[in-house]
Structures are given as structure tokens and as C-alpha cells.
Coordinates of C-alpha atoms in Angstrom, one line a residue:
Chain Y
X143 CA 37.0 -45.2 -25.8
X144 CA 35.2 -42.5 -24.4
X145 CA 36.7 -39.1 -23.6
X146 CA 37.0 -39.4 -19.9
X147 CA 38.9 -42.8 -20.2
X148 CA 41.1 -41.0 -22.6
X149 CA 41.7 -37.8 -20.7
X150 CA 45.5 -37.8 -19.2
X151 CA 46.2 -38.6 -15.4
X152 CA 47.3 -35.3 -15.0
X153 CA 44.3 -33.6 -15.9
X154 CA 41.9 -36.2 -13.6
X155 CA 44.4 -35.5 -10.8
X156 CA 44.4 -31.8 -11.4
X157 CA 40.3 -31.7 -11.2
X158 CA 40.4 -33.5 -8.2
X159 CA 43.1 -31.4 -6.1
X160 CA 41.6 -28.6 -7.1
X161 CA 38.0 -29.1 -5.9
X162 CA 39.4 -30.9 -2.4
X163 CA 42.1 -28.7 -1.8
X164 CA 40.3 -25.0 -2.9
X165 CA 37.5 -26.3 -0.7
X166 CA 39.4 -27.6 2.3
X167 CA 40.9 -24.1 2.3
X168 CA 37.5 -22.4 2.2
X169 CA 35.9 -24.3 5.0
X170 CA 38.4 -25.6 7.3
X171 CA 39.7 -22.2 8.5
X172 CA 36.5 -20.6 10.5
X173 CA 35.8 -24.3 11.4
X174 CA 39.1 -24.5 13.3
X175 CA 39.0 -20.8 14.4
X176 CA 36.2 -22.2 17.0
X177 CA 37.4 -25.4 18.1
X178 CA 39.3 -25.8 21.2
X179 CA 43.0 -26.5 21.4
X180 CA 45.1 -23.2 21.0
X181 CA 48.1 -25.0 20.5
X182 CA 47.0 -27.6 17.6
X183 CA 44.6 -25.0 16.6
X184 CA 47.6 -22.5 15.7
X185 CA 49.5 -25.3 13.9
X186 CA 46.6 -25.9 11.8
X187 CA 46.0 -22.2 10.9
X188 CA 49.6 -21.8 10.2
X189 CA 49.7 -25.4 8.2
X190 CA 46.3 -24.0 6.1
X191 CA 48.6 -20.6 5.2
X192 CA 51.3 -22.7 3.7
X193 CA 49.1 -24.9 1.9
X194 CA 47.8 -21.3 0.3
X195 CA 51.2 -20.5 -0.1
X196 CA 52.1 -23.8 -2.2
X197 CA 48.8 -24.0 -4.5
X198 CA 49.6 -20.0 -5.5
X199 CA 52.7 -21.7 -7.1
X200 CA 51.4 -24.8 -8.5
X201 CA 49.1 -25.6 -11.2
X202 CA 46.3 -27.2 -9.6
X203 CA 44.0 -24.0 -9.8
X204 CA 43.9 -24.1 -13.9
X205 CA 47.3 -22.5 -13.7
X206 CA 45.8 -19.2 -14.2
X207 CA 44.2 -19.2 -10.8
X208 CA 47.6 -19.8 -9.4
X209 CA 49.8 -16.9 -10.8
X210 CA 47.0 -14.7 -11.6
X211 CA 45.0 -15.4 -8.8
X212 CA 46.3 -17.0 -5.5
X213 CA 49.7 -15.6 -5.8
X214 CA 48.4 -12.0 -5.9
X215 CA 48.7 -10.5 -2.2
X216 CA 45.1 -8.9 -2.5
X217 CA 43.7 -12.7 -2.8
X218 CA 45.8 -14.3 -0.4
X219 CA 45.2 -12.0 2.6
X220 CA 41.6 -12.7 2.0
X221 CA 42.0 -16.1 2.6
X222 CA 44.5 -15.7 5.2
X223 CA 41.9 -13.6 6.9
X224 CA 39.5 -16.5 6.4
X225 CA 41.8 -18.7 8.1
X226 CA 42.1 -16.4 11.1
X227 CA 38.6 -15.3 11.1
X228 CA 38.6 -12.1 10.0
X229 CA 38.3 -11.8 6.2
X230 CA 38.2 -8.2 6.8
X231 CA 41.2 -7.2 8.0
X232 CA 43.0 -9.9 6.1
X233 CA 41.9 -8.3 2.9
X234 CA 42.6 -5.0 3.8
X235 CA 46.0 -5.9 4.7
X236 CA 46.7 -8.1 1.6
X237 CA 45.5 -5.2 -0.4
X238 CA 47.9 -2.9 1.5
X239 CA 50.7 -5.3 0.5
X240 CA 49.4 -5.7 -3.0
X241 CA 50.1 -2.2 -3.7
X242 CA 53.4 -2.4 -4.1
X243 CA 53.6 -5.6 -6.6
X244 CA 50.8 -3.6 -8.7
X245 CA 53.4 -3.4 -11.3
X246 CA 55.3 -6.9 -10.7
X247 CA 56.5 -8.6 -14.0
X248 CA 57.9 -11.5 -14.3
X249 CA 59.4 -12.1 -17.3
X250 CA 62.0 -14.4 -18.7
X251 CA 62.2 -16.6 -15.8
X252 CA 63.0 -14.0 -13.2
X253 CA 61.2 -11.7 -10.3
X254 CA 62.3 -9.0 -8.3
X255 CA 60.7 -10.5 -5.1
X256 CA 58.3 -13.0 -4.3
X257 CA 54.6 -11.3 -3.9
X258 CA 53.1 -14.7 -3.0
X259 CA 55.0 -15.2 0.3
X260 CA 54.5 -11.7 1.3
X261 CA 51.1 -12.1 0.4
X262 CA 50.4 -15.6 2.5
X263 CA 52.8 -15.4 5.2
X264 CA 53.0 -11.3 5.4
X265 CA 49.2 -10.9 6.2
X266 CA 49.7 -13.9 8.6
X267 CA 52.4 -12.1 10.4
X268 CA 50.6 -8.7 10.6
X269 CA 47.6 -10.3 11.5
X270 CA 49.2 -11.8 14.7
X271 CA 51.0 -8.7 15.3
X272 CA 48.1 -6.3 15.0
X273 CA 50.1 -4.4 12.7
X274 CA 48.0 -1.4 10.7
X275 CA 47.5 -2.2 6.9
X276 CA 50.3 0.7 5.6
X277 CA 52.9 -0.7 8.3
X278 CA 52.2 -4.1 6.9
X279 CA 53.6 -3.3 3.9
X280 CA 56.9 -2.8 5.1
X281 CA 56.7 -6.5 6.5
X282 CA 55.6 -8.0 3.5
X283 CA 58.4 -6.2 1.5
X284 CA 60.9 -8.0 4.3
X285 CA 59.5 -11.6 3.7
X286 CA 59.1 -11.1 0.1
X287 CA 62.3 -10.9 -0.5
X288 CA 62.9 -14.3 1.3
X289 CA 60.6 -15.7 -0.9
X290 CA 62.6 -15.1 -4.1
X291 CA 65.4 -18.1 -2.0
X292 CA 61.8 -20.6 -2.7
X293 CA 61.9 -19.3 -6.2
X294 CA 65.7 -20.0 -7.4
X295 CA 65.7 -23.3 -5.3
X296 CA 62.8 -24.3 -7.7
X297 CA 64.3 -22.8 -10.8
X298 CA 67.5 -24.6 -10.2
X299 CA 66.6 -28.2 -9.5
X300 CA 63.6 -28.2 -11.2
X301 CA 66.1 -29.0 -14.5
X302 CA 67.2 -31.9 -12.8
X303 CA 63.3 -33.2 -14.0
X304 CA 64.0 -31.9 -17.6
X305 CA 66.6 -34.7 -17.8
X306 CA 64.3 -37.2 -16.4
X307 CA 62.1 -36.4 -19.0
X308 CA 64.6 -36.5 -21.7
X309 CA 65.2 -40.4 -20.6
X310 CA 61.5 -41.0 -20.7
X311 CA 61.4 -39.4 -24.2
X312 CA 64.5 -41.9 -25.3
X313 CA 62.4 -44.9 -24.3
X314 CA 59.5 -43.4 -26.5
X315 CA 57.3 -43.1 -23.5
X316 CA 54.5 -40.2 -24.0
X317 CA 53.0 -40.9 -20.5
X318 CA 56.1 -40.3 -18.8
X319 CA 57.5 -37.3 -20.6
X320 CA 53.9 -35.7 -19.3
X321 CA 54.4 -37.2 -15.7
X322 CA 58.3 -36.1 -15.6
X323 CA 56.7 -32.0 -15.7
X324 CA 54.3 -32.3 -12.9
X325 CA 54.8 -34.9 -10.8
X326 CA 58.4 -34.8 -9.3
X327 CA 58.7 -30.6 -9.6
X328 CA 55.3 -30.8 -7.6
X329 CA 56.4 -32.6 -5.0
X330 CA 59.6 -30.9 -4.7
X331 CA 57.8 -27.3 -5.0
X332 CA 55.6 -28.8 -2.1
X333 CA 58.2 -29.2 0.2
X334 CA 60.3 -26.2 -0.3
X335 CA 57.1 -24.1 -0.1
X336 CA 54.6 -25.7 2.4
X337 CA 57.4 -26.3 5.0
X338 CA 58.9 -23.2 5.4
X339 CA 55.8 -21.0 5.1
X340 CA 54.0 -23.3 7.6
X341 CA 56.9 -22.7 9.9
X342 CA 57.4 -19.6 9.5
X343 CA 53.7 -18.7 10.2
X344 CA 53.7 -20.9 13.4
X345 CA 57.1 -20.1 14.8
X346 CA 57.2 -16.4 13.6
X347 CA 53.9 -15.4 14.6
X348 CA 54.6 -15.0 18.2
X349 CA 57.9 -13.3 17.5
X350 CA 56.5 -10.9 15.6
X351 CA 53.8 -9.7 17.9
X352 CA 56.2 -9.7 20.8
X353 CA 58.6 -7.4 18.4
X354 CA 55.6 -5.2 17.7
X355 CA 54.8 -5.0 21.2
X356 CA 58.1 -4.0 22.2
X357 CA 58.4 -1.4 19.4
X358 CA 55.5 0.6 20.8
X359 CA 56.7 0.9 24.1
X360 CA 60.5 1.9 23.3
X361 CA 60.7 2.9 19.8
X362 CA 57.3 4.0 18.3
X363 CA 59.0 6.0 16.0
X364 CA 59.9 2.5 13.7
X365 CA 56.4 1.5 13.4
X366 CA 55.6 5.5 12.2
X367 CA 58.6 4.7 9.4
X368 CA 56.8 1.4 8.7
X369 CA 53.9 3.4 7.3
X370 CA 55.9 6.3 5.8
X371 CA 57.9 3.3 3.9
X372 CA 54.1 2.1 2.9
X373 CA 53.7 5.7 0.9
X374 CA 57.3 5.5 -0.6
X375 CA 57.5 2.0 -1.8
X376 CA 54.4 2.0 -3.8
X377 CA 56.8 4.2 -6.4
X378 CA 58.8 1.5 -7.1
X379 CA 56.0 -0.8 -8.0
X380 CA 54.5 1.2 -10.2
X381 CA 57.9 2.3 -12.0
X382 CA 58.6 -1.3 -12.4
X383 CA 55.7 -1.6 -14.6
X384 CA 56.2 1.9 -16.3
X385 CA 59.7 0.5 -17.5
X386 CA 57.3 -1.7 -19.9
X387 CA 55.0 0.8 -21.1
X388 CA 56.2 4.2 -20.1
X389 CA 57.6 4.8 -23.4
X390 CA 57.1 5.6 -27.4
X391 CA 53.8 7.5 -28.1
X392 CA 51.9 6.5 -25.0
X393 CA 53.7 8.0 -22.0
X394 CA 51.6 11.4 -22.3
X395 CA 48.5 9.2 -20.8
X396 CA 50.3 8.7 -17.8
X397 CA 50.0 12.5 -16.8
X398 CA 46.4 12.5 -18.0
X399 CA 45.9 9.8 -15.8
X400 CA 47.9 11.3 -13.2
X401 CA 46.0 14.6 -13.1
X402 CA 42.5 12.9 -14.0
X403 CA 42.9 11.3 -10.4
X404 CA 44.7 14.4 -8.5
X405 CA 42.3 17.4 -9.8
X406 CA 39.1 15.0 -8.8
X407 CA 41.2 14.5 -5.4
X408 CA 40.7 10.9 -6.2
X409 CA 36.9 11.0 -6.3
X410 CA 36.9 9.3 -9.8
X411 CA 37.0 5.7 -9.6
X412 CA 39.3 3.6 -11.4
X413 CA 36.6 1.7 -13.5
X414 CA 36.0 5.3 -14.7
X415 CA 39.6 5.6 -15.6
X416 CA 39.7 2.4 -17.4
X417 CA 36.1 3.3 -19.4
X418 CA 38.2 6.7 -20.5
X419 CA 41.7 4.6 -21.2
X420 CA 39.6 2.5 -23.3
X421 CA 38.2 5.3 -25.3
X422 CA 41.4 7.0 -25.9
X423 CA 43.3 4.1 -26.8
X424 CA 40.9 3.6 -29.3
X425 CA 41.6 7.0 -30.9
X426 CA 45.3 6.7 -30.4
X427 CA 45.2 4.0 -32.4
X428 CA 42.9 4.7 -34.9
X429 CA 45.0 8.0 -35.6
X430 CA 48.4 7.5 -34.4
X431 CA 48.6 3.6 -34.8
X432 CA 51.5 1.5 -34.5
X433 CA 53.7 3.7 -37.0
X434 CA 55.8 5.7 -34.5
X435 CA 55.9 2.4 -32.4
X436 CA 57.5 0.8 -35.3
X437 CA 59.8 3.5 -36.1
X438 CA 61.1 3.3 -32.9
X439 CA 61.7 -0.4 -32.9
X440 CA 63.4 -0.5 -36.0
X441 CA 65.8 2.5 -35.0
X442 CA 66.5 0.1 -31.9
X443 CA 67.1 -2.7 -33.7
Chain X
X109 CA 61.6 -41.7 -43.5
X110 CA 59.4 -39.5 -45.1
X111 CA 58.5 -41.3 -47.9
X112 CA 55.9 -43.9 -46.6
X113 CA 54.3 -40.7 -45.5
X114 CA 51.7 -40.3 -48.3
X115 CA 50.7 -43.8 -48.3
X116 CA 49.3 -43.9 -44.8
X117 CA 45.8 -43.1 -43.9
X118 CA 44.7 -39.6 -43.0
X119 CA 45.0 -38.4 -39.4
X120 CA 43.0 -36.0 -38.3
X121 CA 42.7 -34.0 -35.1
X122 CA 39.0 -33.7 -33.5
X123 CA 38.6 -30.0 -31.9
X124 CA 38.6 -32.1 -28.1
X125 CA 42.3 -33.4 -29.0
X126 CA 43.3 -29.5 -29.7
X127 CA 41.1 -28.4 -26.2
X128 CA 42.7 -31.0 -24.3
X129 CA 46.1 -29.8 -25.4
X130 CA 45.1 -26.7 -24.2
X131 CA 44.4 -27.4 -20.9
X132 CA 47.1 -29.2 -20.2
X133 CA 49.1 -26.3 -21.1
X134 CA 46.9 -23.8 -19.2
X135 CA 47.3 -25.8 -16.5
X136 CA 51.0 -27.3 -16.3
X137 CA 52.7 -24.5 -18.2
X138 CA 54.6 -23.5 -15.4
X139 CA 54.7 -26.8 -13.3
X140 CA 58.2 -27.3 -14.3
X141 CA 59.6 -23.8 -14.7
X142 CA 63.4 -24.2 -14.4
X143 CA 66.5 -22.2 -15.8
X144 CA 67.7 -24.8 -18.4
X145 CA 64.3 -25.1 -20.6
X146 CA 62.0 -22.8 -18.9
X147 CA 58.8 -23.9 -20.2
X148 CA 60.1 -26.7 -22.2
X149 CA 58.8 -30.0 -20.6
X150 CA 55.5 -28.3 -20.2
X151 CA 55.4 -27.8 -24.0
X152 CA 55.9 -31.6 -24.4
X153 CA 53.6 -32.3 -21.7
X154 CA 50.9 -30.3 -23.8
X155 CA 51.9 -32.1 -27.3
X156 CA 51.5 -35.6 -25.7
X157 CA 47.8 -35.9 -26.6
X158 CA 48.6 -34.7 -30.0
X159 CA 51.8 -36.9 -30.5
X160 CA 50.0 -39.7 -29.3
X161 CA 46.8 -39.2 -31.8
X162 CA 49.2 -38.3 -34.9
X163 CA 52.0 -41.0 -34.7
X164 CA 51.7 -44.4 -34.2
X165 CA 55.2 -45.4 -35.1
X166 CA 57.6 -45.5 -31.7
X167 CA 60.7 -43.8 -33.3
X168 CA 58.1 -40.8 -34.7
X169 CA 56.9 -40.8 -31.2
X170 CA 60.3 -40.8 -29.7
X171 CA 61.4 -37.9 -32.0
X172 CA 58.3 -36.1 -31.6
X173 CA 58.6 -36.0 -27.6
X174 CA 62.2 -35.1 -28.6
X175 CA 61.3 -32.2 -30.7
X176 CA 58.8 -30.3 -28.1
X177 CA 61.6 -31.1 -24.9
X178 CA 63.7 -28.3 -26.1
X179 CA 64.2 -24.6 -24.6
X180 CA 60.8 -22.6 -24.8
X181 CA 59.6 -19.8 -23.0
X182 CA 56.8 -17.0 -23.5
X183 CA 53.7 -15.7 -22.1
X184 CA 51.5 -18.5 -21.5
X185 CA 47.9 -16.9 -22.3
X186 CA 48.6 -14.8 -25.7
X187 CA 51.7 -17.2 -26.4
X188 CA 49.5 -19.8 -26.8
X189 CA 49.1 -19.3 -30.4
X190 CA 52.5 -20.6 -31.3
X191 CA 50.9 -24.0 -29.4
X192 CA 48.1 -23.8 -32.1
X193 CA 49.9 -23.4 -35.0
X194 CA 52.5 -25.9 -34.0
X195 CA 49.8 -28.5 -33.6
X196 CA 48.8 -27.5 -37.2
X197 CA 52.0 -28.4 -38.7
X198 CA 52.2 -31.7 -36.8
X199 CA 48.8 -32.8 -38.1
X200 CA 50.1 -31.4 -41.6
X201 CA 53.3 -33.6 -41.1
X202 CA 51.7 -36.4 -40.1
X203 CA 49.7 -36.3 -43.0
X204 CA 52.6 -36.5 -45.5
X205 CA 53.2 -32.6 -45.8
X206 CA 57.0 -32.0 -46.0
X207 CA 57.9 -30.1 -42.6
X208 CA 60.9 -31.1 -40.9
X209 CA 62.1 -30.2 -37.5
X210 CA 63.7 -27.2 -38.2
X211 CA 60.7 -25.7 -39.7
X212 CA 59.1 -26.6 -36.5
X213 CA 62.0 -25.4 -34.1
X214 CA 61.8 -22.2 -36.2
X215 CA 57.9 -21.3 -35.7
X216 CA 58.7 -21.8 -31.9
X217 CA 61.9 -20.2 -31.3
X218 CA 61.0 -17.2 -33.9
X219 CA 57.9 -16.3 -32.1
X220 CA 58.1 -16.9 -28.4
X221 CA 60.3 -13.8 -28.3
X222 CA 57.6 -11.3 -29.6
X223 CA 54.9 -13.3 -28.2
X224 CA 56.3 -13.0 -25.0
X225 CA 56.9 -9.1 -25.4
X226 CA 53.4 -8.9 -26.6
X227 CA 51.5 -11.0 -24.1
X228 CA 53.7 -9.9 -21.2
X229 CA 52.3 -5.8 -22.2
X230 CA 48.7 -7.3 -22.5
X231 CA 48.4 -9.9 -19.5
X232 CA 51.0 -8.7 -16.8
X233 CA 51.3 -5.2 -18.0
X234 CA 47.9 -3.9 -18.7
X235 CA 44.9 -6.4 -17.7
X236 CA 46.4 -7.3 -14.2
X237 CA 47.3 -4.1 -12.9
X238 CA 44.0 -2.5 -13.7
X239 CA 42.0 -5.4 -12.4
X240 CA 44.3 -5.4 -9.5
X241 CA 43.6 -1.6 -8.6
X242 CA 40.1 -2.4 -9.0
X243 CA 39.8 -4.9 -6.1
X244 CA 42.1 -3.1 -3.8
X245 CA 40.3 0.2 -3.9
X246 CA 37.5 -1.6 -2.9
X247 CA 39.2 -4.2 -0.8
X248 CA 41.7 -1.8 1.3
X249 CA 41.3 0.8 4.3
X250 CA 39.2 3.3 2.8
X251 CA 40.6 7.4 2.4
X252 CA 38.2 8.2 5.4
X253 CA 39.4 5.4 7.4
X254 CA 36.1 3.1 6.5
X255 CA 36.6 -0.9 6.4
X256 CA 37.4 -2.0 3.2
X257 CA 34.9 -4.5 1.5
X258 CA 36.6 -8.3 0.8
X259 CA 34.3 -8.4 -2.2
X260 CA 37.5 -6.8 -4.1
X261 CA 39.4 -9.8 -3.8
X262 CA 36.6 -12.2 -4.9
X263 CA 36.0 -9.5 -7.7
X264 CA 39.4 -9.3 -8.7
X265 CA 40.2 -13.4 -8.9
X266 CA 37.0 -14.0 -10.9
X267 CA 37.6 -11.1 -13.6
X268 CA 41.3 -11.7 -13.7
X269 CA 41.0 -15.7 -14.1
X270 CA 37.8 -15.4 -16.6
X271 CA 39.4 -12.6 -18.8
X272 CA 42.9 -14.7 -19.3
X273 CA 41.1 -18.0 -19.7
X274 CA 38.9 -16.3 -22.6
X275 CA 42.1 -14.5 -24.1
X276 CA 44.3 -17.9 -23.9
X277 CA 41.4 -20.2 -25.4
X278 CA 40.8 -17.9 -28.3
X279 CA 44.8 -17.1 -29.1
X280 CA 45.3 -20.7 -28.9
X281 CA 42.5 -21.5 -31.4
X282 CA 43.6 -18.6 -33.4
X283 CA 47.3 -20.4 -33.6
X284 CA 45.6 -24.0 -34.9
X285 CA 43.1 -22.0 -37.3
X286 CA 45.2 -20.1 -38.9
X287 CA 48.3 -22.3 -39.0
X288 CA 52.1 -21.2 -39.4
X289 CA 51.3 -19.0 -42.5
X290 CA 48.4 -17.3 -40.8
X291 CA 49.8 -16.5 -37.7
X292 CA 52.9 -14.9 -39.3
X293 CA 50.7 -13.3 -41.2
X294 CA 49.1 -11.9 -38.2
X295 CA 51.9 -10.7 -36.7
X296 CA 53.6 -8.9 -40.0
X297 CA 49.9 -7.4 -40.5
X298 CA 50.6 -5.2 -37.2
X299 CA 47.3 -6.0 -35.5
X300 CA 49.2 -6.9 -32.5
X301 CA 51.5 -4.1 -32.6
X302 CA 48.2 -1.9 -32.4
X303 CA 47.0 -3.7 -29.4
X304 CA 50.2 -3.5 -27.4
X305 CA 50.0 0.3 -28.3
X306 CA 46.3 0.3 -27.2
X307 CA 47.3 -1.2 -24.4
X308 CA 50.2 0.7 -23.5
X309 CA 47.7 3.9 -23.8
X310 CA 45.2 2.3 -21.4
X311 CA 47.9 0.9 -18.8
X312 CA 50.0 4.3 -18.7
X313 CA 46.6 6.0 -18.0
X314 CA 45.8 3.6 -15.2
X315 CA 49.5 3.5 -13.4
X316 CA 48.8 7.5 -13.6
X317 CA 46.0 7.8 -11.5
X318 CA 47.1 4.9 -9.4
X319 CA 50.4 6.6 -8.7
X320 CA 47.8 9.4 -7.4
X321 CA 45.8 6.9 -5.2
X322 CA 48.5 5.1 -3.5
X323 CA 52.0 6.8 -3.9
X324 CA 52.3 9.2 -0.5
X325 CA 55.0 11.9 0.0
X326 CA 54.2 15.0 2.2
X327 CA 57.1 17.3 3.3
X328 CA 56.1 19.3 6.3
X329 CA 58.8 21.5 6.7
X330 CA 57.5 25.4 7.4
X331 CA 58.4 28.5 6.0
X332 CA 58.5 31.4 7.9
X333 CA 58.3 34.9 5.5
X334 CA 57.7 38.0 8.0
X335 CA 54.9 37.2 10.1
X336 CA 53.5 34.6 8.1
X337 CA 54.2 31.2 8.0
X338 CA 53.7 28.8 4.5
X339 CA 54.0 25.1 4.4
X340 CA 56.0 23.9 1.7
X341 CA 53.6 21.0 0.9
X342 CA 50.7 23.6 0.7
X343 CA 52.7 25.8 -2.0
X344 CA 53.4 22.6 -3.9
X345 CA 49.7 21.7 -4.0
X346 CA 48.9 25.2 -5.3
X347 CA 51.3 24.7 -8.1
X348 CA 49.5 21.3 -9.1
X349 CA 48.0 18.7 -6.4
X350 CA 50.1 16.2 -5.4
X351 CA 53.2 17.4 -7.2
X352 CA 55.4 15.6 -4.7
X353 CA 54.3 11.9 -5.4
X354 CA 54.7 12.6 -8.9
X355 CA 58.3 13.9 -9.0
X356 CA 58.9 11.2 -6.8
X357 CA 57.3 8.5 -9.1
X358 CA 59.1 10.0 -12.3
X359 CA 62.3 9.9 -10.2
X360 CA 62.0 6.4 -9.2
X361 CA 61.5 5.5 -12.8
X362 CA 64.1 7.1 -14.1
X363 CA 66.6 5.7 -11.4
X364 CA 65.2 2.1 -12.5
X365 CA 64.8 2.4 -16.3
X366 CA 67.6 5.0 -17.2
X367 CA 70.2 4.5 -14.2
X368 CA 69.3 0.5 -14.1
X369 CA 69.2 0.9 -10.2
X370 CA 68.5 -2.4 -8.8
X371 CA 65.4 -2.6 -7.3
X372 CA 66.1 -4.0 -4.2
X373 CA 68.7 -1.4 -3.5
X374 CA 66.1 1.4 -4.1
X375 CA 63.8 -0.6 -1.8
X376 CA 66.4 -0.3 0.8
X377 CA 67.5 3.3 0.3
X378 CA 63.3 4.2 0.5
X379 CA 63.3 2.1 3.6
X380 CA 66.0 4.3 5.4
X381 CA 64.7 7.5 4.0
X382 CA 61.5 6.4 5.8
X383 CA 63.2 5.4 8.8
X384 CA 65.5 8.7 9.0
X385 CA 62.2 10.9 8.2
X386 CA 60.0 9.2 11.1
X387 CA 63.0 9.6 13.7
X388 CA 61.8 11.7 16.5
X389 CA 65.0 14.2 15.7
X390 CA 62.9 15.4 12.7
X391 CA 59.9 15.2 15.1
X392 CA 61.3 18.0 17.3
X393 CA 62.6 19.8 14.6
X394 CA 59.7 20.4 12.5
X395 CA 56.6 19.6 14.5
X396 CA 53.4 20.9 12.7
X397 CA 51.7 22.7 15.3
X398 CA 48.0 22.0 14.0
X399 CA 48.5 18.4 13.0
X400 CA 51.4 17.2 16.0
X401 CA 52.8 15.0 13.0
X402 CA 55.9 13.6 14.4
X403 CA 58.0 13.4 10.9
X404 CA 58.7 15.6 8.0
X405 CA 56.9 12.9 5.8
X406 CA 53.7 11.5 5.7
X407 CA 50.7 10.5 3.7
X408 CA 49.0 13.3 2.5
X409 CA 45.8 12.3 2.8
X410 CA 45.9 12.1 6.7
X411 CA 47.0 15.6 7.6
X412 CA 46.0 14.7 11.2
X413 CA 48.7 12.1 12.7
X414 CA 47.6 8.9 14.0
X415 CA 49.6 8.5 17.4
X416 CA 50.5 5.2 17.5
X417 CA 48.3 2.4 19.5
X418 CA 48.9 1.9 22.9
X419 CA 50.7 -1.0 23.9
X420 CA 48.6 -4.0 24.5
X421 CA 49.2 -4.9 27.8

């Protein structure tokens, strides 16, 4: 019995699907951007965005490559850019949208918004409408809120498959249990993520482009408001993350980091900040350790 | 059921069995994420190669499958240390050690909470924002208006996936090699607490820098004193550069963490503030004569206002 023969079906399928889909995503975009037939073209591009959105929630890219990779607007925007033939603009918009989700934490099965749909659908719509990347943040937020619907639907319906797995366990069918964890839920997820995202991009592009044209002539201040919101909303993303770490004995480092950046007018790059941070973290642990933290926890408990 | 266990031949797991289980978990930990069991079925799937190797009796296979289909939820990378320890326990159990269902369940349910806390602080709380901000600062439109570099997206993806994978693999085999006692003593030793405190220090420093970089609040209120006029924002900046974004971010934190305001409500409120600030009424009352900025709020790094692009015709 060789190892390949013994490898579970799910692993073999995942390796195949990963290579095939990721390859299609990277190479198909620019190729389609050059071919003729405007209508089908738009549909193919929209479908590629839909596929990317499904993949970002799927296990196929090592699991980690989904949630920690394609799920992030920074990565999604870049690939949407490839699909629409302008990776630089795509990455710029994705990066701007991602600022809001810098502090994104999904804990205990809840998410405050869906960064992935904001990245995939948001970037596609913003590119169609020719929005500046700061104004795209607000569009991304709106789309991201809608995306939570997909998450809640999935979290509710997937419970059914857990009972299917129970039935396989009762029959002593180990492979059946394993299959119930990936096959039915992924088919279901594909339906509820691929189709809505594809339709949103295909039908939404023209609507958003029209609306933005309209605003530019009739109410330019709204677009200006979008850009102002782009400066305010990141505070929420950062504060959501601060909820978890701005406490105990380490909160003063927040101010040190702010002053480091502010006093150099942003001239210090984030890698330098990271290196200083590692050094300070080491000193902090060496001299203060986890004593204060533990005292706090036991008081809290 | 436990009597005949000592008579059977010893079953040993190969490292490749443990590794196969690791890959199944890494791929499929969230494939069937749901409100009822969260990662419950994924835990069972990861245990399938282990169960098939260790148990031959159909009744034992059935019992083992049901044992691992219960509610489970932790951070998938750091939390792999639980799976490692559970695999080690299953191996001992299959070889006749006195480990009952309760022992295995208590390790899973006892460790998943604390490790979710530790894991989320390390992975989602520290590593991800740091790498994201490196990628974003490369890929975004540059402060001077220059084009971004999409290499930032690729760099983030490669570093993030690489680091998370290495972390997950390390914790998984730490769990298997140390076993139940080893993992418990590792948690008691305070090493992970130190890691969390260190990650917290680093994370705070980075969040502080990011606040300066990405939060833009600017109040163009001009104060007339005698003949001279003072830009309100310039006075604040003399006190401390970018004081407003700092206060604004701390206020947001206070509302979210202390006042328990829902982030979605706050999102709506900030959006309305931005729209009100952009409304021409304010532009009429306080246009900055040097910049012609049609707003009382705008980004501090772009004091020269960009007029809205002309409509495409």
C-alpha cells in the first residue's frame, strides 16, 4: 500500500481543484480581456470574480490561503485587477478597502462584516465605476455588510451536514464522515457565494457606473463624502483590533507607535516599526513578563 | 471493552499518519463551519486517518467517530496543538492505556478556549495586521499621489501563508510529541502567556503607527484673532502632530470596547458625519482660501483639495 493510494479522496481532490482553479484565475483573466464579444466577455469576468469569492471562503487553497489569503481585499483586489486587465489599479483599490478590515477578527463564529465580498465585488464595481481608491472604501463597506448574509446562511445551513455526518458515524463509515465535512457544504457554499457575486458584478457594474456618473454631475459632494469617510472608517477597523490587545501592561506601546510614525511624518516604514516592536516586546517580556497580565486575569475571573 | 486491550498487538502511528491528519485539518478546518458544532465535523475528518489506523473493530471505529463529532472551536493554526495531543492520547488508548472518552473530551473542551484566545492574539491580532499593513503600504496609492505596487499583494500572500503554515505545523507536532501532560505543562509554564504579552506589545506599536498612517481627520476651522487668522488644525498639530486622528481613534475604541456600541451602528454614524461634512453648506461657510477645500473635514496629507473628476461624456 503506497502512500498515494492511501491518501484520502478529499486531499487528492483538493490538490487538483487548487491547481486548476488558481491557474484558471491567474491566466484566464488577461486572456479574456483581449478576446472579442463584449457581452460574453463581461459575463466571463464577472464569473471569475464570483469564482474568486467562492475560493476565498473555500478550503481548496491549503485552507490558510483562503481565509488568510484570498479573503483579504489586498489580495482579492489584485486578482480582480488581473481579471479586468489592470492589476495596479485593482491592487490600489483592494489595499484601500483592506484598510478598513486591518483589525478584522473572526472569533467564535461571528464576523462584523465580510471583507472578502468587499474585496472581490467591491473592487470590481469600483473599477467599473472609475472610483478613486478612497471613495471605493465606502462602496466596499456597503457591499461587505451585505456579504454577512452569505456567512450567516452558511453557518445556519451547514449544521444540517453535521447531522448527515452523525448518520455516517452511526454506520461506522469513517470515509463518509470525512466526506460530509467537505462535499455537501462546499457544493452549498458554491451556490450561495459564486452566483450572487457573479450576478452582482455582471448586473451591478453598469448600475454603479451610471450612478457615479450621475453623482459627479449632480451631487459631487457625495463622492467627496465617500472620500472623507475613507479617512474616518479605518478608525473602526483599528479599534476593533484594539479591543483585543489595547489593555493590560502593553497599551502604552500604542502611543509609542503613533508618535514614532507621527514624528517622522510617516517617513518611518512599517518594517522598521515591526523590528523596533519585536525588540520592545522582548524587553517587555524579559522585565515585566506575564506577571501583570496574570494578576489582571485572576482578578477578572 | 477495556479488558482485551492489553492482549492485542501494539499499533504505532507513523509520522506520515500524523502529517496526513495535519493536512486534512489545515485544508478543511472551516469547510463545514456552522452554528451548531462550529469545527466539530472538521475535527472528525482530521481524525479519520488516525482512527482507521488505530482501530479495526467496527464498534470502536463507530465510537471514535462519534467521540470526535462533538462541538469544537479553536484558532485553527495555534490550536493544532490540541489535535496533536488528542492523536497521542488516541494512540495510547488503542494500545491499552486507561484513557476514557471523558479524558479526551476534557482535553479538547478544556484547551480549545484558552488556545483560541492565544491563537487569535498571535495570528489574527498581530501577524495578520502587520503583514497586511506592509502589503497595503506598498500596494496603495502613495501619499504623494504615485502609483501603488501590486507586489504588495503578492508579498502579503506569500509571507502570511508561509508563516501561518509553519506556525500550524510546529504547534501540531508540539502537541503530538508532548502529549496531554506536556501540553498542559506547556500552558502552565506561562510560555504562551509570554508570547501573548509580547505579541500584544508588538501589535500595539504597529496599530499606533497604522493609526497615524490611515486615519485622517482634519478640521478646517479658521479662528480670527484681531487681524491674524489661525487654522484650528495647525494649532492642534503644533501641540502634537495628527492629534485629531489619535483622539478620534481612541474615542472609537472607547465607544466599541467600553460603551459596547455596535460597530455597524458606528459605521453608519461615521458615514453620516462624512456626508454632512462634505455637504456644500459647510463648504460655503468655511472654504479655506488657500486650498479652496469644499469641506470642513479632509485628509491631512492632501491639504490641496482634489476637485471631483469631470463627468465622463
